Coordinates of C-alpha atoms and ligand atoms in Angstrom, one line a residue:
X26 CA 0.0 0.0 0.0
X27 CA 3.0 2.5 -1.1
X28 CA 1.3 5.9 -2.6
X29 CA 4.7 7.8 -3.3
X30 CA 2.8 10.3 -4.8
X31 CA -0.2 10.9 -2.7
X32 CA -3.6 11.2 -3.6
X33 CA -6.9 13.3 -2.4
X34 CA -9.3 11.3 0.1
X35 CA -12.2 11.7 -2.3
X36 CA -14.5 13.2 -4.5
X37 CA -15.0 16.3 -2.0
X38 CA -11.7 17.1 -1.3
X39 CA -10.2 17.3 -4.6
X40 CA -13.3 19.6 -5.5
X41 CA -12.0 21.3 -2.7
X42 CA -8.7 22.3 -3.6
X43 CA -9.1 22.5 -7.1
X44 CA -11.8 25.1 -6.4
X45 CA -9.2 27.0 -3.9
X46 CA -6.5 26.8 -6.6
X47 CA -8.9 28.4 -9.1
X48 CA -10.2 31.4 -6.2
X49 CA -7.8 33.6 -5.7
X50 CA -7.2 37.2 -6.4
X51 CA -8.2 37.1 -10.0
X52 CA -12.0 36.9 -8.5
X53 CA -11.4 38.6 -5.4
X54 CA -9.5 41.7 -6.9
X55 CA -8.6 41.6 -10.4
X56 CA -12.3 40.3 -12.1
X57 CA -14.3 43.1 -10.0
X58 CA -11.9 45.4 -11.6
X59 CA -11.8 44.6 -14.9
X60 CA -15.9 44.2 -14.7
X61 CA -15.8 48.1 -13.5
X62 CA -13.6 48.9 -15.9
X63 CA -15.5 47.4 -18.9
X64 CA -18.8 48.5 -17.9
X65 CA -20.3 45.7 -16.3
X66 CA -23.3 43.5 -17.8
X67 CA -22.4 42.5 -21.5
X68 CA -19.2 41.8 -20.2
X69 CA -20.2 39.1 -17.5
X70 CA -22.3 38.1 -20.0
X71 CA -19.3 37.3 -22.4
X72 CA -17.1 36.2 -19.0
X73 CA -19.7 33.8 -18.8
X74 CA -19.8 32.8 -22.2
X75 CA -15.4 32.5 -22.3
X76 CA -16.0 29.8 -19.4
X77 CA -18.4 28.1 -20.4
X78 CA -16.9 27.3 -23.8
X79 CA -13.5 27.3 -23.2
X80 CA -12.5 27.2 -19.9
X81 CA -14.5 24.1 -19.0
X82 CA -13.3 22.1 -21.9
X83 CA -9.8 23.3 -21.2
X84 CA -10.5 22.1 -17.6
X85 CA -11.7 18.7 -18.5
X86 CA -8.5 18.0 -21.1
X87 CA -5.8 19.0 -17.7
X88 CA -7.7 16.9 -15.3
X89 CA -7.9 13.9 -17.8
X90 CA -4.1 14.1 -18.4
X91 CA -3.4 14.0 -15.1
X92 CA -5.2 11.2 -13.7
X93 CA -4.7 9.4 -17.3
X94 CA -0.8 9.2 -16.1
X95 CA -0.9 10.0 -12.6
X96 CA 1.9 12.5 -13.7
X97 CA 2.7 15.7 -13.2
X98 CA 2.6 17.8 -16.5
X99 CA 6.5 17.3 -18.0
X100 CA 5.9 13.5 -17.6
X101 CA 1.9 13.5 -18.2
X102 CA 3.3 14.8 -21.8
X103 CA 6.0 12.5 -22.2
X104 CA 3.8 9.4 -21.6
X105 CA 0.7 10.3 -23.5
X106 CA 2.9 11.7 -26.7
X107 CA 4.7 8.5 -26.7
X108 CA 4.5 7.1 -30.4
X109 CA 2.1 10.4 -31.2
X110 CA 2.9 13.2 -33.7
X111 CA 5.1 15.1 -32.5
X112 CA 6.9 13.0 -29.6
X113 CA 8.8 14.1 -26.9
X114 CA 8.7 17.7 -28.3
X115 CA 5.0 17.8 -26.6
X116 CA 6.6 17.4 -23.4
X117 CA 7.7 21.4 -23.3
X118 CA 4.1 22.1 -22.6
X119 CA 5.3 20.9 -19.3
X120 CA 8.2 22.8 -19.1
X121 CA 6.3 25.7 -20.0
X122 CA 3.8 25.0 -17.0
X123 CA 6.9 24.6 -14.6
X124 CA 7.9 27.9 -16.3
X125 CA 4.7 29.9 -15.6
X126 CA 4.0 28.2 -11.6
X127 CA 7.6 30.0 -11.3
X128 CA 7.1 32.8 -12.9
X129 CA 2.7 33.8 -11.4
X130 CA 3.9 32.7 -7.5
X131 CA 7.3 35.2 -7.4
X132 CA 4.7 38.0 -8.2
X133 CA 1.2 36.6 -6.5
X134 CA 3.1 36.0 -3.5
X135 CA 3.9 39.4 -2.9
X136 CA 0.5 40.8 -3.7
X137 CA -1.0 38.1 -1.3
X138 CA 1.5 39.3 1.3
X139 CA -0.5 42.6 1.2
X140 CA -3.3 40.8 2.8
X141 CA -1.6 40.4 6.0
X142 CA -0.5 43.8 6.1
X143 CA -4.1 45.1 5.6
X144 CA -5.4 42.5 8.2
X145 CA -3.5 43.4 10.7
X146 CA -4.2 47.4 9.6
X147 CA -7.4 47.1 10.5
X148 CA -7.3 44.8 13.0
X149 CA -5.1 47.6 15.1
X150 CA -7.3 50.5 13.9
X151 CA -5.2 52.4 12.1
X152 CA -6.5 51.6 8.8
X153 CA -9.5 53.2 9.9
X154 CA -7.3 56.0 10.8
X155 CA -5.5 56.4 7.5
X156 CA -8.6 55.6 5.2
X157 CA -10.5 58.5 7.1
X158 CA -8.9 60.3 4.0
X159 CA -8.7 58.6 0.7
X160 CA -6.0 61.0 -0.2
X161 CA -4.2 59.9 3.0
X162 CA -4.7 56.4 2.3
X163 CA -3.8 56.2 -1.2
X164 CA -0.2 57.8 -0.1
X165 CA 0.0 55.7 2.1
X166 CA -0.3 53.0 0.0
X167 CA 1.8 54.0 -2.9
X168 CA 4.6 55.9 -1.0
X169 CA 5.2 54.2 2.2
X170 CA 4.0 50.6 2.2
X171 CA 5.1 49.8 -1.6
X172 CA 7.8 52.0 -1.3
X173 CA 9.1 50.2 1.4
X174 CA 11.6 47.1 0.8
X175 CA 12.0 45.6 4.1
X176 CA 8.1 45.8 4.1
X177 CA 7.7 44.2 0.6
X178 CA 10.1 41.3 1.3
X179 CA 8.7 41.0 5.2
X180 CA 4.9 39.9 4.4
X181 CA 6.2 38.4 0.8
X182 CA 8.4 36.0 3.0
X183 CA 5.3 35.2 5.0
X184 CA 3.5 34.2 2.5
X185 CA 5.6 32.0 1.2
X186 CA 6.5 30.4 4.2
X187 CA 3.0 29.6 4.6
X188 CA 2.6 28.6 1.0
X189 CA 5.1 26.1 1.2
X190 CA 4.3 24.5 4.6
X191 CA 0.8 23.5 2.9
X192 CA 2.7 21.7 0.3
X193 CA 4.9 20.3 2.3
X194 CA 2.6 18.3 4.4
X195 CA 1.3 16.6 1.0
X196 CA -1.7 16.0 -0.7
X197 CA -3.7 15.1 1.6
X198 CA -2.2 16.3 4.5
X199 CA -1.1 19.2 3.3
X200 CA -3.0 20.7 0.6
X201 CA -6.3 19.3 0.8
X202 CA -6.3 19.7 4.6
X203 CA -6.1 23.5 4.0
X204 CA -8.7 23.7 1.8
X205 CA -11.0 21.9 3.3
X206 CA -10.3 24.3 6.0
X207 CA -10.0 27.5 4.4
X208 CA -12.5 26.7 1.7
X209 CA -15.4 26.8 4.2
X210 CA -14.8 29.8 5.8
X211 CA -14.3 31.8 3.2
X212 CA -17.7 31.0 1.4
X213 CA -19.1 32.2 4.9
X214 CA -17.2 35.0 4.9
X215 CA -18.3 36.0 1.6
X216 CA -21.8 35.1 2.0
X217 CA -22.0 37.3 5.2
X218 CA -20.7 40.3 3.5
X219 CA -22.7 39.8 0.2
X220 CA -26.1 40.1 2.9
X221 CA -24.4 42.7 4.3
X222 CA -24.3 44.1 1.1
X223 CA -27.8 43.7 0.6
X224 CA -28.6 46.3 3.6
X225 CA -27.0 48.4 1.3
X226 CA -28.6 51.4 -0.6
X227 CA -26.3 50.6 -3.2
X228 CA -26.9 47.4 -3.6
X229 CA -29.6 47.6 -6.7
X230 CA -27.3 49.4 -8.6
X231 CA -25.1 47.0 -8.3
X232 CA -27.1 44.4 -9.9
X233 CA -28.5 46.2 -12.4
X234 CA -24.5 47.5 -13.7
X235 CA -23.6 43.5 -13.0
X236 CA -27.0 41.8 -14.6
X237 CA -28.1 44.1 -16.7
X238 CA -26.3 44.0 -20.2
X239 CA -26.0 46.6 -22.8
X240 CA -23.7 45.1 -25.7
X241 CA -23.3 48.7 -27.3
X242 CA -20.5 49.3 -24.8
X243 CA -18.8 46.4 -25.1
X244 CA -15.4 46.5 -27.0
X245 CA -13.1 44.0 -28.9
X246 CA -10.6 44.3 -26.1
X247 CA -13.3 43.4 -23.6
X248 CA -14.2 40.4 -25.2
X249 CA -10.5 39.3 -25.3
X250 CA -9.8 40.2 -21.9
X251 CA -12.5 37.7 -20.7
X252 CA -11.5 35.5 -22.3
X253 CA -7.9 36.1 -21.0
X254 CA -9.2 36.0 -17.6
X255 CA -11.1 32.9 -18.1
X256 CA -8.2 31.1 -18.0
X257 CA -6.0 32.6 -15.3
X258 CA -9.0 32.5 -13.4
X259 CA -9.5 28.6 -13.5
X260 CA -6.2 28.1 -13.4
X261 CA -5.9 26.4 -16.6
X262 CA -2.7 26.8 -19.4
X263 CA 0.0 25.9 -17.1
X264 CA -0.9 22.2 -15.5
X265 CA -2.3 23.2 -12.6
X266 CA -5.6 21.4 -12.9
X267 CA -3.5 19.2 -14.6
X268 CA -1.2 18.1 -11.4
X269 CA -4.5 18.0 -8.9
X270 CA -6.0 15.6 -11.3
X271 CA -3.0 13.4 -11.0
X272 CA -4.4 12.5 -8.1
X273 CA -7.8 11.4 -8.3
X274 CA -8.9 8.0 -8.9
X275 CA -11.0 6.6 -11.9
X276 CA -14.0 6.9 -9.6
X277 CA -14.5 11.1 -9.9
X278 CA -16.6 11.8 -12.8
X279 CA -13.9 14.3 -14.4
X280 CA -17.2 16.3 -16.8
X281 CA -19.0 16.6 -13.4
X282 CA -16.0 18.0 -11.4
X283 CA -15.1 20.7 -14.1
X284 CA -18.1 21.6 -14.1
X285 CA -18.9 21.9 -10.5
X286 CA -14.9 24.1 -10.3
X287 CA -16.0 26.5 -12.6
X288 CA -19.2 27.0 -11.1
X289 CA -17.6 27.5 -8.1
X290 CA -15.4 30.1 -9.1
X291 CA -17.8 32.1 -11.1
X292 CA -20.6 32.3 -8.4
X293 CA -17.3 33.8 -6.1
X294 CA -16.3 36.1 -9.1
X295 CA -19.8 37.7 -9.0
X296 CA -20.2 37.7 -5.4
X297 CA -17.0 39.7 -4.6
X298 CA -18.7 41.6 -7.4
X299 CA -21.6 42.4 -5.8
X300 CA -20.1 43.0 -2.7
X301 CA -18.0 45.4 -3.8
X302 CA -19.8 48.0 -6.4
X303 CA -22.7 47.6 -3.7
X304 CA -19.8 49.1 -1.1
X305 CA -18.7 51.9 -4.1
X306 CA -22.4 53.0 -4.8
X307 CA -23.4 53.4 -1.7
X308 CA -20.2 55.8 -0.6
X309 CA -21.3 57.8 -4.2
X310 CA -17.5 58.7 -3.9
X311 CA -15.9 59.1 -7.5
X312 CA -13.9 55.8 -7.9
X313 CA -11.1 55.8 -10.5
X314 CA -11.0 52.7 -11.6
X315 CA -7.9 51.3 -11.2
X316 CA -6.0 48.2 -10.1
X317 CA -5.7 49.6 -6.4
X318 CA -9.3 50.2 -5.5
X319 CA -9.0 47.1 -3.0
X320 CA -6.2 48.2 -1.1
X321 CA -7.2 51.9 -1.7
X322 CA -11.0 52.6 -2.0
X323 CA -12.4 50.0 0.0
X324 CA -11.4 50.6 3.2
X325 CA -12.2 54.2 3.2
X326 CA -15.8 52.9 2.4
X327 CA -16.0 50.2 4.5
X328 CA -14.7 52.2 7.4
X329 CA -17.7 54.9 7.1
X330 CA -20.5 51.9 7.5
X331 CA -21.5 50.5 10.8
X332 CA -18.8 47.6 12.0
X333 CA -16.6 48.6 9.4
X334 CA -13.3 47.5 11.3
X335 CA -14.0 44.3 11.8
X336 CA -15.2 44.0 8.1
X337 CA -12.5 45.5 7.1
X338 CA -10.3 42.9 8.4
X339 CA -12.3 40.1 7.5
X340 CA -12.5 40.7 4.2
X341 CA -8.7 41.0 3.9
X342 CA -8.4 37.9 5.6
X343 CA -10.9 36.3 3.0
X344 CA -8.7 37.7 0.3
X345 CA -5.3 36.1 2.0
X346 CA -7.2 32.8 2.7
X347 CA -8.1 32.8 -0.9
X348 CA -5.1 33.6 -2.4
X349 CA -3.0 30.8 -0.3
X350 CA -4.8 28.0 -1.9
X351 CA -4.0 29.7 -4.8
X352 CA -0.3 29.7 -3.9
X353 CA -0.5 26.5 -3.0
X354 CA -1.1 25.2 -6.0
X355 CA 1.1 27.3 -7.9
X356 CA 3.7 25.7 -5.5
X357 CA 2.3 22.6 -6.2
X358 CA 3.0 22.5 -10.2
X359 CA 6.8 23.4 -9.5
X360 CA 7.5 21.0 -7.1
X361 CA 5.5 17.8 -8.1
X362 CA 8.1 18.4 -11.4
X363 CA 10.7 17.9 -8.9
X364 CA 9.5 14.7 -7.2
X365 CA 8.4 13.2 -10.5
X366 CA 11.3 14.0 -13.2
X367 CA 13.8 14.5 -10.5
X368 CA 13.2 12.1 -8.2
X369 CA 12.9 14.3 -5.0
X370 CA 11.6 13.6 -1.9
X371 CA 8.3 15.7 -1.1
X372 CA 10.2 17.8 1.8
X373 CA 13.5 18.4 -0.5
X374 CA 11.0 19.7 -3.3
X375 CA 8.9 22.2 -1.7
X376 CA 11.9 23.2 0.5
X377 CA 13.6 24.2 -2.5
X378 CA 11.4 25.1 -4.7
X379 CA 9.7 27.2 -2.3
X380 CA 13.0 28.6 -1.3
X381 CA 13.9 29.5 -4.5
X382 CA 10.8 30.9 -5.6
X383 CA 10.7 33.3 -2.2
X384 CA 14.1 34.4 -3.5
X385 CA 13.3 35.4 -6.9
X386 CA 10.1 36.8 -5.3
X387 CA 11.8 39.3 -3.3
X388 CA 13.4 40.3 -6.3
X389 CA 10.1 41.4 -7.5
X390 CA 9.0 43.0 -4.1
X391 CA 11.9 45.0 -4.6
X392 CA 11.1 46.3 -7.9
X393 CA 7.9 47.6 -6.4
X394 CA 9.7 50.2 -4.3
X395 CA 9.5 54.0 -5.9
X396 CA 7.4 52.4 -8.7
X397 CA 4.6 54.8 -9.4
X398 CA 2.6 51.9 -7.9
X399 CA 0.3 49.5 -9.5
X400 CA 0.1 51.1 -13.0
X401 CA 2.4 48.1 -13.3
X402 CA 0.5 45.5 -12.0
X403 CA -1.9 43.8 -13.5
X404 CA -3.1 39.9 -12.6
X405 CA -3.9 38.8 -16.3
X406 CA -1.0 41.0 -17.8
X407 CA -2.2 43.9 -20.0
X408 CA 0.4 46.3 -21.5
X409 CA 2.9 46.9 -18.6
X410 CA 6.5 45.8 -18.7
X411 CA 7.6 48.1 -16.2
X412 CA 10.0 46.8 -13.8
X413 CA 10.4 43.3 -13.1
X414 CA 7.7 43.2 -10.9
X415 CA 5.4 43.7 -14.3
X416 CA 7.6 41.9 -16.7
X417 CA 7.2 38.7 -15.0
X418 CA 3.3 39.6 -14.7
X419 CA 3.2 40.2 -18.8
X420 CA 5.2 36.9 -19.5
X421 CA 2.9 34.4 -17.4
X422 CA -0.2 36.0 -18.3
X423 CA 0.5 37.3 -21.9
X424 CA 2.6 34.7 -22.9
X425 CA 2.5 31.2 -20.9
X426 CA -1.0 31.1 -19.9
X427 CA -2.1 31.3 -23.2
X428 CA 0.2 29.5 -25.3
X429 CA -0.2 26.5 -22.6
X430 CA -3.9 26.8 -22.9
X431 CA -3.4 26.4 -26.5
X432 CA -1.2 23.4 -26.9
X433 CA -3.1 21.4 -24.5
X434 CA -6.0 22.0 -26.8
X435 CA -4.2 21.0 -29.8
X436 CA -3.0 17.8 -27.8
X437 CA -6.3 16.6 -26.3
X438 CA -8.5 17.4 -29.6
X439 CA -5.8 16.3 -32.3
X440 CA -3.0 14.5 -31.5
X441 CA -4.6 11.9 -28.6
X442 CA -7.4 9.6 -29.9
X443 CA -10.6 9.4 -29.1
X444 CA -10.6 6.2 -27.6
X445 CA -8.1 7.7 -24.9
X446 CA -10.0 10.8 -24.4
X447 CA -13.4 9.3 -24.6
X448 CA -12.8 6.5 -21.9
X449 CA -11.0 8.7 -19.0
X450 CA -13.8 11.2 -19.3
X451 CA -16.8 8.7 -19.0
X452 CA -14.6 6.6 -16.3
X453 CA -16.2 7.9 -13.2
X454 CA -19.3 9.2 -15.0
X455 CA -20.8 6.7 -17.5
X456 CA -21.2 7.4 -20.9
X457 CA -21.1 10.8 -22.0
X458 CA -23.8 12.5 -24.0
X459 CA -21.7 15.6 -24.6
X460 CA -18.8 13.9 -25.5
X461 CA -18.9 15.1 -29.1
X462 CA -19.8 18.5 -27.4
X463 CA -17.1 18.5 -25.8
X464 CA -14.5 17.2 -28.5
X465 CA -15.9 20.3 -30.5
X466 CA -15.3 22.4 -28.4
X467 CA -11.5 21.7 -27.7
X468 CA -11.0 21.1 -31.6
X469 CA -12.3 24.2 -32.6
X470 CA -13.7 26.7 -30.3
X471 CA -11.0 26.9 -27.7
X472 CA -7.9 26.6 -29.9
X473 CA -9.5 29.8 -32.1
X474 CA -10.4 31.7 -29.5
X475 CA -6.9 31.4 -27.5
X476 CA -5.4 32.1 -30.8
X477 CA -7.2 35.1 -30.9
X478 CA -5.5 36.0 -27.8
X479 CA -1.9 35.4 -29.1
X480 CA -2.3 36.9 -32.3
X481 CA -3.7 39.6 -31.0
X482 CA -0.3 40.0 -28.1
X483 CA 1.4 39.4 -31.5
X484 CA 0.0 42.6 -32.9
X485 CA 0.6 44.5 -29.8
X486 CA -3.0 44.8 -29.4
X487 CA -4.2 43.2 -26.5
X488 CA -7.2 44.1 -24.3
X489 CA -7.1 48.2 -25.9
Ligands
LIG17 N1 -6.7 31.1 -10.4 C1 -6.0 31.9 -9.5 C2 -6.7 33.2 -9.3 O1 -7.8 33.4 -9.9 O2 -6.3 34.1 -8.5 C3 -4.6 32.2 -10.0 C4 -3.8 31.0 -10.5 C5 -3.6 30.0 -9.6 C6 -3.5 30.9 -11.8 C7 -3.0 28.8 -10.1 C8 -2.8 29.8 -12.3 C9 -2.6 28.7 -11.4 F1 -2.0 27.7 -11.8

């Protein structure tokens, strides 16, 4: 009974931490910000649309490569590509997914590590103090607390040392155990401040922008930013989904799972949503809409209402919980590479990895100092290179996320056959109805429409 490589205990808890993986500050911060900033409605509406008909399928191919193999992605390529077109060359997909787990946690990290700043902020009162005064605030913010080094490093180092103690512990010891913890409490958390939010005045408004579409003011960028976002969102492009479906057993009903992730993570994206332009309507302060309205306009709202402290500090914690299972799994791509192609023990790989990662990360922290702030930071990578805090941001999300996303489309709907494809997603399930649906849609659909996205990079055009 040797399981060198560990596996979830069950249906529920590889839901779980899939569905933590895919949370994280793409729904918490960066999709109510991009919603703002493309006017709401149609956009959800084609949000909705990008996950339904990519994302999902996307999701389905990972997980069936994983648990097809039980591999990690460099050696879930290597195995399923044997005696295919193309051969071992398939297996830099992998690489590429090692590349981009690097490449998202040495930035994530340190935006994550602004959680426990903010928590403890409010926790002591003097957020409430500082966001008395936007102005105040937003100095604050840009000029003292990025602007600060030791700061930077400090809660990036935290982060990561909590990061890599979830891996550490395993799959099911480690990983799942947080997120069957974490997972929990931040639905509650969320679902307490979405009533909350209800008490609101602004609270109507806020369904109508979110629910209401009006496909005059929707652009071409928008539609390619969804789309964009789709994927960082799930997680998908870079083997995450990929490694957590290593290990499942043939009994999970893969279709059902996917399905149940995404779900998931769109009911949070819309929630934080509603939460938050509920919170901004009913201050009827002017809101520019930028990248730092978490960390900048909503506390200085949040403050004004009644219990506002201890909101404020819960819903920074719910942003830090959500983001370390997020982390974690980012972690969790890198060092599975190491225990499977390397050979490593669990505790040498996420020592290491983690290690070096934290490293390269503070690199990163650095590079936030004296930067005129987060003009340069941007979760799903939009036109900022500056500094290598947003280099590394434009490469993963620009770049990797994509181009991953792509190929393992081209794999699963061209180069394995049917038979292969057909039999790991009914095992667990039964026989599949929208199994020509599905094949469709990873054929044709999602390959196009994540072209779109590179050729449009290509052209220097993205998301304008
Ligand atoms: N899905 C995470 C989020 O929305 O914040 C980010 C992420 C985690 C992307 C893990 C990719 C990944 F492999």
């Amino acid at each position: 009974m040797t399981d060198p490589r560990g596996h979830w205990s069950g249906r529920i808890g590889f839901i779980l931490a899939a569905t933590g993986s895919a949370i994280g500050l793409g729904n918490l911060w960066k999709f109510p910000y991009i919603t703002y900033e493309n006017n709401g409605g149609a956009f959800v509406v084609v949000y909705i649309a990008a996950i339904a008909l990519v994302g999902v399928p996307i999701m389905m191919a990972e997980i069936l490569m994983g648990r097809r193999t039980q591999l990690s992605p460099v050696g879930a390529f290597k195995v399923l590509a044997t005696d295919r077109p193309g051969g071992s060359a398939w297996q830099g997909v992998g690489w590429l997914g090692v590349l981009a787990g690097f490449t998202i946690l040495s930035y994530y990290s340190v935006v994550a590590g602004w959680t426990i700043h903010y928590t403890w902020l409010a926790l002591t009162g003097k957020l409430a103090t500082l966001a008395a005064d936007p102005a105040v605030l937003s100095a604050y913010f840009g000029n003292e607390f990025l602007a600060s080094g030791p700061q930077q490093t400090l809660y990036h180092v935290l982060f990561m040392a909590l990061t890599t103690g979830g891996v550490y512990f395993g799959v099911k010891g480690g990983i799942e155990r947080v997120a069957k913890i974490l997972m929990p409490l931040l639905f509650s958390i969320l679902v307490v401040m979405v009533i909350y939010s209800t008490t609101t005045s602004g609270f109507g408004e806020a369904i109508r922008f979110l629910f209401k579409p009006d496909f005059s003011t929707l652009t071409k960028g928008a539609v390619l930013e969804a789309l964009g976002h789709a994927f960082f969102t799930l997680s998908l492009g870079m083997g995450a989904m990929l490694t957590y479906g290593s290990y499942i057993g043939k009994q999970i009903s893969i279709p059902r799972a996917a399905l149940q992730i995404s779900l998931l993570d769109t009911l949070i994206a819309l929630m934080a949503c509603v939460i938050m332009f509920s919170i901004i309507n009913t201050s009827g302060i002017e809101v520019n809409k930028s990248a730092t309205i978490l960390f900048t306009t909503i506390p200085t709202v949040l403050v004004k209402l009644p219990g506002g402290g201890l909101l404020n500090a819960l819903f920074y914690i719910l942003i830090g919980f959500a983001a370390l299972t997020s982390t974690i799994s980012l972690l969790e791509v890198v060092s599975s590479f190491a225990i499977d192609e390397l050979g490593w023990s669990r505790h040498r790989a996420t020592v290491t990895m983690g290690g070096v990662i934290t490293i390269f990360g503070v690199l990163n922290a650095l590079s936030l100092g004296g930067n005129s702030a987060l003009t340069s930071i941007n979760l799903i990578g939009r036109e900022s290179t500056q500094g290598v805090f947003g280099t590394m941001d434009y490469l993963a999300s620009n770049w990797f996320l994509p181009v991953g996303g792509f190929l393992i489309a081209l794999f699963c709907g061209w180069i394995l056959n049917t038979a292969t494809t057909r039999k790991e997603l009914e095992d667990g399930h039964g026989p599949l109805t929208g199994y020509g649906l599905w094949r469709f849609l990873i054929r044709f659909v999602a390959p196009l429409a994540v072209g779109a996205i590179i050729v449009s990079v290509i052209l220097g055009k993205e998301y304008q």
